[in-house]
mmCIF file of C-alpha atoms and ligand atoms in Angstrom:
data_model
loop_
_atom_site.group_PDB
_atom_site.id
_atom_site.type_symbol
_atom_site.label_atom_id
_atom_site.label_comp_id
_atom_site.label_asym_id
_atom_site.label_seq_id
_atom_site.Cartn_x
_atom_site.Cartn_y
_atom_site.Cartn_z
ATOM 1 C CA UNK A 223 31.570 213.525 98.384
ATOM 2 C CA UNK A 224 32.242 216.870 96.857
ATOM 3 C CA UNK A 225 31.065 217.747 93.354
ATOM 4 C CA UNK A 226 33.836 217.887 90.706
ATOM 5 C CA UNK A 227 35.007 221.326 89.829
ATOM 6 C CA UNK A 228 36.472 222.560 86.570
ATOM 7 C CA UNK A 229 39.128 225.299 87.164
ATOM 8 C CA UNK A 230 40.984 227.506 84.803
ATOM 9 C CA UNK A 231 44.523 228.182 86.062
ATOM 10 C CA UNK A 232 46.811 231.153 85.025
ATOM 11 C CA UNK A 233 50.555 231.385 85.813
ATOM 12 C CA UNK A 234 52.915 234.294 84.906
ATOM 13 C CA UNK A 235 55.229 234.784 87.939
ATOM 14 C CA UNK A 236 58.517 234.112 86.117
ATOM 15 C CA UNK A 237 59.456 233.431 82.497
ATOM 16 C CA UNK A 238 56.589 231.141 81.464
ATOM 17 C CA UNK A 239 53.164 232.355 80.363
ATOM 18 C CA UNK A 240 50.852 229.458 81.122
ATOM 19 C CA UNK A 241 47.179 228.555 81.231
ATOM 20 C CA UNK A 242 45.464 225.260 82.020
ATOM 21 C CA UNK A 243 42.175 223.575 82.854
ATOM 22 C CA UNK A 244 41.998 221.003 85.612
ATOM 23 C CA UNK A 245 38.799 219.073 86.468
ATOM 24 C CA UNK A 246 37.951 216.785 89.406
ATOM 25 C CA UNK A 247 37.879 216.547 93.128
ATOM 26 C CA UNK A 248 40.745 216.763 95.667
ATOM 27 C CA UNK A 249 43.081 213.817 95.201
ATOM 28 C CA UNK A 250 41.504 212.741 91.887
ATOM 29 C CA UNK A 251 41.729 215.405 89.224
ATOM 30 C CA UNK A 252 42.444 215.355 85.511
ATOM 31 C CA UNK A 253 44.457 217.900 83.555
ATOM 32 C CA UNK A 254 42.282 218.773 80.525
ATOM 33 C CA UNK A 255 44.884 221.173 79.015
ATOM 34 C CA UNK A 256 48.302 222.625 79.952
ATOM 35 C CA UNK A 257 49.523 225.366 77.661
ATOM 36 C CA UNK A 258 52.933 227.055 78.191
ATOM 37 C CA UNK A 259 54.527 229.884 76.210
ATOM 38 C CA UNK A 260 58.152 229.853 77.257
ATOM 39 C CA UNK A 261 60.219 233.102 77.188
ATOM 40 C CA UNK A 262 63.552 231.339 77.111
ATOM 41 C CA UNK A 263 64.526 232.821 73.728
ATOM 42 C CA UNK A 264 63.524 236.369 74.663
ATOM 43 C CA UNK A 265 65.944 236.311 77.559
ATOM 44 C CA UNK A 266 68.656 234.232 75.922
ATOM 45 C CA UNK A 267 71.101 237.180 74.981
ATOM 46 C CA UNK A 268 70.969 238.592 78.536
ATOM 47 C CA UNK A 269 72.298 235.738 80.620
ATOM 48 C CA UNK A 270 69.238 235.854 82.854
ATOM 49 C CA UNK A 271 65.705 236.953 83.059
ATOM 50 C CA UNK A 272 65.030 240.668 82.397
ATOM 51 C CA UNK A 273 61.900 241.543 84.380
ATOM 52 C CA UNK A 274 60.637 244.237 81.968
ATOM 53 C CA UNK A 275 60.935 241.888 78.964
ATOM 54 C CA UNK A 276 59.161 239.149 80.986
ATOM 55 C CA UNK A 277 56.297 241.445 82.008
ATOM 56 C CA UNK A 278 55.738 242.653 78.410
ATOM 57 C CA UNK A 279 55.885 239.123 77.015
ATOM 58 C CA UNK A 280 53.275 237.912 79.597
ATOM 59 C CA UNK A 281 50.888 240.785 78.809
ATOM 60 C CA UNK A 282 51.242 239.859 75.104
ATOM 61 C CA UNK A 283 50.705 236.152 75.455
ATOM 62 C CA UNK A 284 48.400 235.685 78.369
ATOM 63 C CA UNK A 285 45.127 235.973 76.443
ATOM 64 C CA UNK A 286 46.369 233.459 73.825
ATOM 65 C CA UNK A 287 47.394 231.030 76.525
ATOM 66 C CA UNK A 288 43.977 231.143 78.083
ATOM 67 C CA UNK A 289 42.230 230.762 74.622
ATOM 68 C CA UNK A 290 44.388 227.795 73.739
ATOM 69 C CA UNK A 291 43.909 226.187 77.195
ATOM 70 C CA UNK A 292 40.048 226.394 76.723
ATOM 71 C CA UNK A 293 40.212 225.208 73.178
ATOM 72 C CA UNK A 294 42.433 222.175 74.046
ATOM 73 C CA UNK A 295 40.027 221.325 76.906
ATOM 74 C CA UNK A 296 37.208 221.749 74.412
ATOM 75 C CA UNK A 297 35.402 224.021 76.858
ATOM 76 C CA UNK A 298 34.181 227.601 76.812
ATOM 77 C CA UNK A 299 34.517 229.966 79.680
ATOM 78 C CA UNK A 300 30.833 229.341 80.761
ATOM 79 C CA UNK A 301 31.776 225.712 81.555
ATOM 80 C CA UNK A 302 34.445 226.791 83.998
ATOM 81 C CA UNK A 303 33.649 226.950 87.745
ATOM 82 C CA UNK A 304 36.451 229.309 88.864
ATOM 83 C CA UNK A 305 39.650 231.181 87.775
ATOM 84 C CA UNK A 306 42.794 230.461 89.792
ATOM 85 C CA UNK A 307 45.653 232.760 89.327
ATOM 86 C CA UNK A 308 49.187 232.988 90.675
ATOM 87 C CA UNK A 309 49.137 236.069 92.990
ATOM 88 C CA UNK A 310 52.760 235.650 94.045
ATOM 89 C CA UNK A 311 55.614 235.274 94.842
ATOM 90 C CA UNK A 312 57.515 236.125 91.798
ATOM 91 C CA UNK A 313 58.522 238.983 89.505
ATOM 92 C CA UNK A 314 55.881 241.667 90.226
ATOM 93 C CA UNK A 315 55.315 242.745 86.553
ATOM 94 C CA UNK A 316 54.553 239.200 85.545
ATOM 95 C CA UNK A 317 52.371 238.460 88.532
ATOM 96 C CA UNK A 318 50.491 241.638 87.905
ATOM 97 C CA UNK A 319 49.810 240.646 84.269
ATOM 98 C CA UNK A 320 48.218 237.438 85.446
ATOM 99 C CA UNK A 321 46.221 238.956 88.333
ATOM 100 C CA UNK A 322 44.902 241.810 86.153
ATOM 101 C CA UNK A 323 43.899 239.433 83.408
ATOM 102 C CA UNK A 324 42.160 237.079 85.918
ATOM 103 C CA UNK A 325 40.316 239.954 87.602
ATOM 104 C CA UNK A 326 39.037 241.108 84.203
ATOM 105 C CA UNK A 327 37.832 237.650 83.316
ATOM 106 C CA UNK A 328 36.205 237.244 86.730
ATOM 107 C CA UNK A 329 34.470 240.657 86.536
ATOM 108 C CA UNK A 330 33.195 240.089 82.945
ATOM 109 C CA UNK A 331 31.967 236.498 83.583
ATOM 110 C CA UNK A 332 30.975 236.601 87.197
ATOM 111 C CA UNK A 333 33.212 233.569 87.883
ATOM 112 C CA UNK A 334 34.850 233.220 91.327
ATOM 113 C CA UNK A 335 38.552 234.410 91.494
ATOM 114 C CA UNK A 336 41.132 232.466 93.465
ATOM 115 C CA UNK A 337 44.590 233.874 94.292
ATOM 116 C CA UNK A 338 47.112 231.024 94.434
ATOM 117 C CA UNK A 339 50.536 231.020 95.955
ATOM 118 C CA UNK A 340 53.003 229.801 93.246
ATOM 119 C CA UNK A 341 54.983 227.716 95.797
ATOM 120 C CA UNK A 342 51.739 225.999 96.925
ATOM 121 C CA UNK A 343 51.203 225.075 93.285
ATOM 122 C CA UNK A 344 54.517 223.275 93.146
ATOM 123 C CA UNK A 345 54.066 221.828 96.622
ATOM 124 C CA UNK A 346 50.638 220.329 95.734
ATOM 125 C CA UNK A 347 51.660 218.790 92.373
ATOM 126 C CA UNK A 348 52.351 215.285 93.838
ATOM 127 C CA UNK A 349 48.668 215.086 94.757
ATOM 128 C CA UNK A 350 47.597 216.267 91.305
ATOM 129 C CA UNK A 351 49.901 213.693 89.432
ATOM 130 C CA UNK A 352 49.978 210.748 91.933
ATOM 131 C CA UNK A 353 47.102 211.418 94.378
ATOM 132 C CA UNK A 354 49.707 211.575 97.173
ATOM 133 C CA UNK A 355 47.846 211.993 100.511
ATOM 134 C CA UNK A 356 48.758 214.647 103.113
ATOM 135 C CA UNK A 357 51.145 214.976 104.925
ATOM 136 C CA UNK A 358 54.355 214.533 102.858
ATOM 137 C CA UNK A 359 57.772 216.168 102.548
ATOM 138 C CA UNK A 360 58.397 218.198 99.492
ATOM 139 C CA UNK A 361 61.815 219.280 98.125
ATOM 140 C CA UNK A 362 61.229 222.210 95.882
ATOM 141 C CA UNK A 363 64.457 222.667 93.882
ATOM 142 C CA UNK A 364 64.750 224.949 90.866
ATOM 143 C CA UNK A 365 66.443 228.077 89.585
ATOM 144 C CA UNK A 366 64.435 230.316 91.962
ATOM 145 C CA UNK A 367 63.572 228.007 94.801
ATOM 146 C CA UNK A 368 65.290 225.607 97.153
ATOM 147 C CA UNK A 369 63.352 224.528 100.250
ATOM 148 C CA UNK A 370 62.000 221.567 102.222
ATOM 149 C CA UNK A 371 58.388 221.862 102.959
ATOM 150 C CA UNK A 372 56.208 219.686 105.289
ATOM 151 C CA UNK A 373 52.925 219.765 103.504
ATOM 152 C CA UNK A 374 50.285 219.256 106.141
ATOM 153 C CA UNK A 375 47.395 220.174 103.827
ATOM 154 C CA UNK A 376 46.800 222.611 101.028
ATOM 155 C CA UNK A 377 46.793 225.669 103.250
ATOM 156 C CA UNK A 378 49.196 224.664 105.932
ATOM 157 C CA UNK A 379 53.041 224.253 105.489
ATOM 158 C CA UNK A 380 56.104 224.113 107.691
ATOM 159 C CA UNK A 381 59.416 225.090 106.077
ATOM 160 C CA UNK A 382 61.876 222.583 107.422
ATOM 161 C CA UNK A 383 64.822 224.383 105.827
ATOM 162 C CA UNK A 384 66.039 225.974 102.622
ATOM 163 C CA UNK A 385 68.977 227.637 100.899
ATOM 164 C CA UNK A 386 70.496 230.601 102.663
ATOM 165 C CA UNK A 387 71.867 232.050 99.411
ATOM 166 C CA UNK A 388 71.590 230.580 95.754
ATOM 167 C CA UNK A 389 69.134 228.095 94.435
ATOM 168 C CA UNK A 390 70.752 224.954 92.963
ATOM 169 C CA UNK A 391 69.392 225.697 89.514
ATOM 170 C CA UNK A 392 71.131 229.085 89.714
ATOM 171 C CA UNK A 393 74.427 227.192 90.535
ATOM 172 C CA UNK A 394 73.879 224.877 87.570
ATOM 173 C CA UNK A 395 73.423 227.898 85.252
ATOM 174 C CA UNK A 396 76.374 229.705 86.638
ATOM 175 C CA UNK A 397 78.610 226.654 86.335
ATOM 176 C CA UNK A 398 77.558 226.352 82.684
ATOM 177 C CA UNK A 399 78.448 229.977 82.131
ATOM 178 C CA UNK A 400 81.749 229.633 83.823
ATOM 179 C CA UNK A 401 82.523 226.660 81.637
ATOM 180 C CA UNK A 402 81.186 228.128 78.360
ATOM 181 C CA UNK A 403 78.274 225.664 78.158
ATOM 182 C CA UNK A 404 74.932 226.773 76.875
ATOM 183 C CA UNK A 405 71.951 228.001 78.930
ATOM 184 C CA UNK A 406 69.886 226.802 80.712
ATOM 185 C CA UNK A 407 72.856 225.274 82.478
ATOM 186 C CA UNK A 408 71.199 222.309 84.245
ATOM 187 C CA UNK A 409 70.743 220.122 81.127
ATOM 188 C CA UNK A 410 74.151 221.145 79.624
ATOM 189 C CA UNK A 411 76.051 220.357 82.812
ATOM 190 C CA UNK A 412 74.189 217.093 83.235
ATOM 191 C CA UNK A 413 75.004 216.150 79.652
ATOM 192 C CA UNK A 414 78.652 217.014 79.948
ATOM 193 C CA UNK A 415 78.845 215.198 83.335
ATOM 194 C CA UNK A 416 77.880 211.943 81.742
ATOM 195 C CA UNK A 417 81.468 211.527 80.462
ATOM 196 C CA UNK A 418 83.145 212.803 83.605
ATOM 197 C CA UNK A 419 84.488 211.483 86.794
ATOM 198 C CA UNK A 420 82.570 212.742 89.832
ATOM 199 C CA UNK A 421 85.622 212.296 92.143
ATOM 200 C CA UNK A 422 88.113 214.129 89.873
ATOM 201 C CA UNK A 423 87.806 217.437 91.790
ATOM 202 C CA UNK A 424 87.136 217.888 95.474
ATOM 203 C CA UNK A 425 84.409 220.538 95.761
ATOM 204 C CA UNK A 426 82.847 221.750 98.999
ATOM 205 C CA UNK A 427 79.515 220.429 100.305
ATOM 206 C CA UNK A 428 78.510 223.610 102.282
ATOM 207 C CA UNK A 429 76.524 223.138 105.496
ATOM 208 C CA UNK A 430 76.246 219.425 104.928
ATOM 209 C CA UNK A 431 77.729 218.575 108.329
ATOM 210 C CA UNK A 432 75.117 220.767 110.116
ATOM 211 C CA UNK A 433 72.191 219.110 111.708
ATOM 212 C CA UNK A 434 69.466 221.388 110.256
ATOM 213 C CA UNK A 435 67.939 221.326 106.802
ATOM 214 C CA UNK A 436 69.480 224.537 105.492
ATOM 215 C CA UNK A 437 71.635 224.579 102.371
ATOM 216 C CA UNK A 438 74.068 226.976 100.655
ATOM 217 C CA UNK A 439 75.256 226.823 97.046
ATOM 218 C CA UNK A 440 77.078 230.083 96.483
ATOM 219 C CA UNK A 441 80.492 228.744 97.840
ATOM 220 C CA UNK A 442 80.204 225.819 95.464
ATOM 221 C CA UNK A 443 79.753 228.117 92.488
ATOM 222 C CA UNK A 444 82.848 230.141 93.602
ATOM 223 C CA UNK A 445 84.862 226.860 93.949
ATOM 224 C CA UNK A 446 83.977 225.904 90.411
ATOM 225 C CA UNK A 447 85.159 229.349 89.163
ATOM 226 C CA UNK A 448 88.488 228.940 91.076
ATOM 227 C CA UNK A 449 88.972 225.418 89.714
ATOM 228 C CA UNK A 450 88.265 226.595 86.143
ATOM 229 C CA UNK A 451 90.939 229.248 86.500
ATOM 230 C CA UNK A 452 93.445 226.718 87.852
ATOM 231 C CA UNK A 453 92.542 224.451 84.865
ATOM 232 C CA UNK A 454 93.100 227.327 82.310
ATOM 233 C CA UNK A 455 96.442 228.169 83.890
ATOM 234 C CA UNK A 456 97.560 224.570 83.685
ATOM 235 C CA UNK A 457 96.215 223.644 80.195
ATOM 236 C CA UNK A 458 95.850 227.050 78.503
ATOM 237 C CA UNK A 459 92.081 226.294 78.063
ATOM 238 C CA UNK A 460 89.508 223.863 79.269
ATOM 239 C CA UNK A 461 90.034 220.487 77.705
ATOM 240 C CA UNK A 462 86.563 218.776 77.150
ATOM 241 C CA UNK A 463 87.534 215.748 79.306
ATOM 242 C CA UNK A 464 88.382 218.117 82.253
ATOM 243 C CA UNK A 465 85.213 220.104 81.596
ATOM 244 C CA UNK A 466 83.288 216.814 81.911
ATOM 245 C CA UNK A 467 85.139 215.992 85.162
ATOM 246 C CA UNK A 468 84.348 219.375 86.614
ATOM 247 C CA UNK A 469 80.689 219.071 85.670
ATOM 248 C CA UNK A 470 80.513 215.618 87.112
ATOM 249 C CA UNK A 471 82.276 216.789 90.319
ATOM 250 C CA UNK A 472 79.944 219.806 90.664
ATOM 251 C CA UNK A 473 76.872 217.605 90.105
ATOM 252 C CA UNK A 474 78.071 215.152 92.720
ATOM 253 C CA UNK A 475 78.496 217.944 95.269
ATOM 254 C CA UNK A 476 74.961 219.278 94.598
ATOM 255 C CA UNK A 477 73.562 215.737 94.782
ATOM 256 C CA UNK A 478 75.300 214.901 98.091
ATOM 257 C CA UNK A 479 73.918 218.121 99.676
ATOM 258 C CA UNK A 480 70.336 217.592 98.472
ATOM 259 C CA UNK A 481 70.421 213.904 99.528
ATOM 260 C CA UNK A 482 72.096 214.596 102.977
ATOM 261 C CA UNK A 483 69.621 217.354 103.745
ATOM 262 C CA UNK A 484 66.680 215.354 102.449
ATOM 263 C CA UNK A 485 67.624 212.588 104.941
ATOM 264 C CA UNK A 486 67.552 215.302 107.670
ATOM 265 C CA UNK A 487 64.179 216.617 106.411
ATOM 266 C CA UNK A 488 62.639 213.173 106.448
ATOM 267 C CA UNK A 489 63.894 212.714 110.053
ATOM 268 C CA UNK A 490 62.543 216.119 111.022
ATOM 269 C CA UNK A 491 59.091 215.286 109.552
ATOM 270 C CA UNK A 492 59.129 211.939 111.370
ATOM 271 C CA UNK A 493 59.436 213.697 114.670
ATOM 272 C CA UNK A 494 56.135 215.441 113.829
ATOM 273 C CA UNK A 495 54.306 212.587 111.919
ATOM 274 C CA UNK A 496 55.853 209.236 112.944
ATOM 275 C CA UNK A 497 54.150 207.530 110.017
ATOM 276 C CA UNK A 498 54.921 210.051 107.316
ATOM 277 C CA UNK A 499 56.353 208.074 104.354
ATOM 278 C CA UNK A 500 56.626 210.246 101.277
ATOM 279 C CA UNK A 501 59.362 212.529 99.840
ATOM 280 C CA UNK A 502 58.200 214.358 96.723
ATOM 281 C CA UNK A 503 60.254 216.691 94.451
ATOM 282 C CA UNK A 504 59.412 219.542 92.132
ATOM 283 C CA UNK A 505 61.274 222.173 90.249
ATOM 284 C CA UNK A 506 63.534 222.169 87.141
ATOM 285 C CA UNK A 507 66.507 220.643 89.020
ATOM 286 C CA UNK A 508 64.364 217.529 89.792
ATOM 287 C CA UNK A 509 64.745 216.819 86.102
ATOM 288 C CA UNK A 510 68.392 215.817 86.797
ATOM 289 C CA UNK A 511 68.690 212.028 86.564
ATOM 290 C CA UNK A 512 71.657 211.694 88.885
ATOM 291 C CA UNK A 513 69.837 213.726 91.537
ATOM 292 C CA UNK A 514 66.538 211.872 90.984
ATOM 293 C CA UNK A 515 68.132 208.458 91.253
ATOM 294 C CA UNK A 516 70.029 209.418 94.385
ATOM 295 C CA UNK A 517 66.886 210.658 96.120
ATOM 296 C CA UNK A 518 65.084 207.479 94.961
ATOM 297 C CA UNK A 519 67.816 205.375 96.682
ATOM 298 C CA UNK A 520 67.515 207.449 99.749
ATOM 299 C CA UNK A 521 63.797 206.839 99.851
ATOM 300 C CA UNK A 522 64.371 203.084 99.380
ATOM 301 C CA UNK A 523 66.729 203.116 102.220
ATOM 302 C CA UNK A 524 64.451 205.109 104.491
ATOM 303 C CA UNK A 525 61.400 203.041 103.427
ATOM 304 C CA UNK A 526 59.669 206.099 102.038
ATOM 305 C CA UNK A 527 57.783 206.571 98.725
ATOM 306 C CA UNK A 528 59.528 208.804 96.212
ATOM 307 C CA UNK A 529 57.205 210.924 94.092
ATOM 308 C CA UNK A 530 58.763 212.769 91.147
ATOM 309 C CA UNK A 531 56.112 214.285 88.915
ATOM 310 C CA UNK A 532 56.749 214.330 85.094
ATOM 311 C CA UNK A 533 59.148 217.058 84.062
ATOM 312 C CA UNK A 534 56.498 219.309 82.456
ATOM 313 C CA UNK A 535 54.682 219.368 85.809
ATOM 314 C CA UNK A 536 57.940 219.825 87.901
ATOM 315 C CA UNK A 537 58.689 223.136 86.130
ATOM 316 C CA UNK A 538 56.444 226.155 86.142
ATOM 317 C CA UNK A 539 52.982 225.451 84.715
ATOM 318 C CA UNK A 540 49.384 226.486 85.255
ATOM 319 C CA UNK A 541 47.928 223.029 85.903
ATOM 320 C CA UNK A 542 49.433 223.152 89.401
ATOM 321 C CA UNK A 543 47.812 226.616 89.895
ATOM 322 C CA UNK A 544 44.423 225.310 88.749
ATOM 323 C CA UNK A 545 44.702 222.315 91.077
ATOM 324 C CA UNK A 546 45.734 224.470 94.069
ATOM 325 C CA UNK A 547 42.691 226.685 93.131
ATOM 326 C CA UNK A 548 40.476 223.491 93.018
ATOM 327 C CA UNK A 549 41.469 222.646 96.623
ATOM 328 C CA UNK A 550 40.822 226.172 97.910
ATOM 329 C CA UNK A 551 37.464 226.400 96.086
ATOM 330 C CA UNK A 552 36.467 223.013 97.525
ATOM 331 C CA UNK A 553 37.089 224.546 101.005
ATOM 332 C CA UNK A 554 35.118 227.525 100.077
ATOM 333 C CA UNK A 555 38.089 229.893 99.887
ATOM 334 C CA UNK A 556 37.771 232.505 97.135
ATOM 335 C CA UNK A 557 39.029 236.066 96.686
ATOM 336 C CA UNK A 558 37.384 239.190 95.349
ATOM 337 C CA UNK A 559 38.575 241.960 93.051
ATOM 338 C CA UNK A 560 40.776 243.446 95.764
ATOM 339 C CA UNK A 561 43.186 240.521 95.308
ATOM 340 C CA UNK A 562 46.743 241.923 95.099
ATOM 341 C CA UNK A 563 49.953 240.688 93.460
ATOM 342 C CA UNK A 564 52.587 239.785 96.040
ATOM 343 C CA UNK A 565 56.294 239.759 95.021
ATOM 344 C CA UNK A 566 57.122 238.010 98.387
ATOM 345 C CA UNK A 567 54.786 235.409 99.898
ATOM 346 C CA UNK A 568 56.358 232.692 102.037
ATOM 347 C CA UNK A 569 54.271 229.595 102.337
ATOM 348 C CA UNK A 570 55.186 229.133 105.966
ATOM 349 C CA UNK A 571 54.442 232.552 107.528
ATOM 350 C CA UNK A 572 55.785 231.441 110.926
ATOM 351 C CA UNK A 573 59.344 230.430 110.077
ATOM 352 C CA UNK A 574 61.969 233.208 110.026
ATOM 353 C CA UNK A 575 62.888 234.358 106.471
ATOM 354 C CA UNK A 576 66.072 232.804 104.976
ATOM 355 C CA UNK A 577 68.657 235.078 103.571
ATOM 356 C CA UNK A 578 68.545 233.385 100.061
ATOM 357 C CA UNK A 579 66.929 234.958 97.060
ATOM 358 C CA UNK A 580 67.757 232.977 93.973
ATOM 359 C CA UNK A 581 68.296 234.626 90.552
ATOM 360 C CA UNK A 582 64.616 234.865 89.745
ATOM 361 C CA UNK A 583 63.951 237.174 92.676
ATOM 362 C CA UNK A 584 63.224 236.547 96.306
ATOM 363 C CA UNK A 585 60.613 233.837 96.654
ATOM 364 C CA UNK A 586 60.172 233.174 100.312
HETATM 365 O O1 KG4 B 161 61.534 225.150 87.735
HETATM 366 P P1 KG4 B 161 62.185 225.921 86.682
HETATM 367 O O2 KG4 B 161 61.808 225.628 85.265
HETATM 368 O O3 KG4 B 161 62.110 227.413 86.861
HETATM 369 C C1 KG4 B 161 62.332 228.136 88.075
HETATM 370 O O4 KG4 B 161 63.488 228.281 88.396
HETATM 371 O O5 KG4 B 161 61.277 228.467 88.719
HETATM 372 O O6 KG4 B 161 63.714 225.479 86.834
HETATM 373 C C2 KG4 B 161 64.698 225.980 86.027
HETATM 374 C C3 KG4 B 161 66.021 225.590 86.616
HETATM 375 C C4 KG4 B 161 67.169 226.160 85.714
HETATM 376 O O7 KG4 B 161 68.123 226.776 86.666
HETATM 377 C C5 KG4 B 161 67.822 224.953 85.052
HETATM 378 O O8 KG4 B 161 69.194 225.069 84.796
HETATM 379 C C6 KG4 B 161 67.468 223.899 86.036
HETATM 380 O O9 KG4 B 161 66.155 224.174 86.567
HETATM 381 N N1 KG4 B 161 67.497 222.563 85.349
HETATM 382 C C7 KG4 B 161 68.275 221.534 85.727
HETATM 383 C C8 KG4 B 161 68.035 220.557 84.750
HETATM 384 N N2 KG4 B 161 67.027 220.942 84.024
HETATM 385 C C9 KG4 B 161 66.638 222.201 84.346
HETATM 386 N N3 KG4 B 161 69.245 221.405 86.734
HETATM 387 C C10 KG4 B 161 69.955 220.316 86.769
HETATM 388 N N4 KG4 B 161 69.790 219.261 85.872
HETATM 389 C C11 KG4 B 161 68.870 219.369 84.915
HETATM 390 N N5 KG4 B 161 68.714 218.285 84.049
HETATM 391 ZN ZN1 ZN B 162 58.347 227.840 90.121
#
């Protein structure tokens, strides 16, 4: 039995400045605090994340996030066992802010430093929230990521497939922009789709017919743009009922692709682990209830467990980084002050790189 560890986690790879404290042992840990300063408003006028604004905002907020995380956990830094920090992949300015801050803290306190892969943080969340044992299949689906991972253990992943172009969250955001709905697009499109007919428009399901687990969403985005133009030509604008139909049809196309490819990912995982029985999701798009419900049904049909962490732990946060750090520290893996920030850092170093990048920068 390993001794419980208390880990401070720091995350700043995209547009959230976050710090958290997690305490426990592998498979049985508690989140003592989980502080997030979102930058959504700072980027709102620009239609996307501006890396320079993000880096400056991280540098301004990161100390406060750490102080708040310790205060909420009712701990001081001397009661922490190690500092885990996202060392990539992500926007380099943000990752650097976190890594420099963590190095400074480590140098001044003597606490061990642990560099964590942001994607590993997402991939390990089902174990933090639900104690899910390895191995399991993870669908990571957000504005910056879209991939199926076979999670063998905390330091060993196989990428079963992923997007070859845009991430689905990016397609949701673009669809909202095309239809004049507010950002972030996922919640707006989901809300509008509630009153729409998912069969009103026939939109493409790219690569769905192919046997592999790769996906593509950029053609779908273009199809929404073309359909919108046809609607404007016909009606002289976008009537709200038609907007709802288009949102519902778009959401149905994304859902079909994610469910169809999840089925293939589960089958691919079965050929490696015949008894594997869990599909987990993470990332902002996993908040979508149509997508969640469809994945839940797929799991019922394939006799698999479906693990969907609470939304605040599906999106970027530092608790997942602290937990990934806890697993590394338990295995005796730490870094030193030469730890570097990595804009690209695929979890599976052996699979060939996919072409996709996602709006928030190349992730894997
Ligand atoms: O994980 P996340 O907070 O950040 C990264 O991309 O790393 O995900 C944000 C993405 C955005 O593109 C947003 O539109 C999408 O997740 N999203 C949703 C929903 N809520 C957020 N997409 C579909 N339906 C939702 N309800
Ligand atoms: Zn993320």
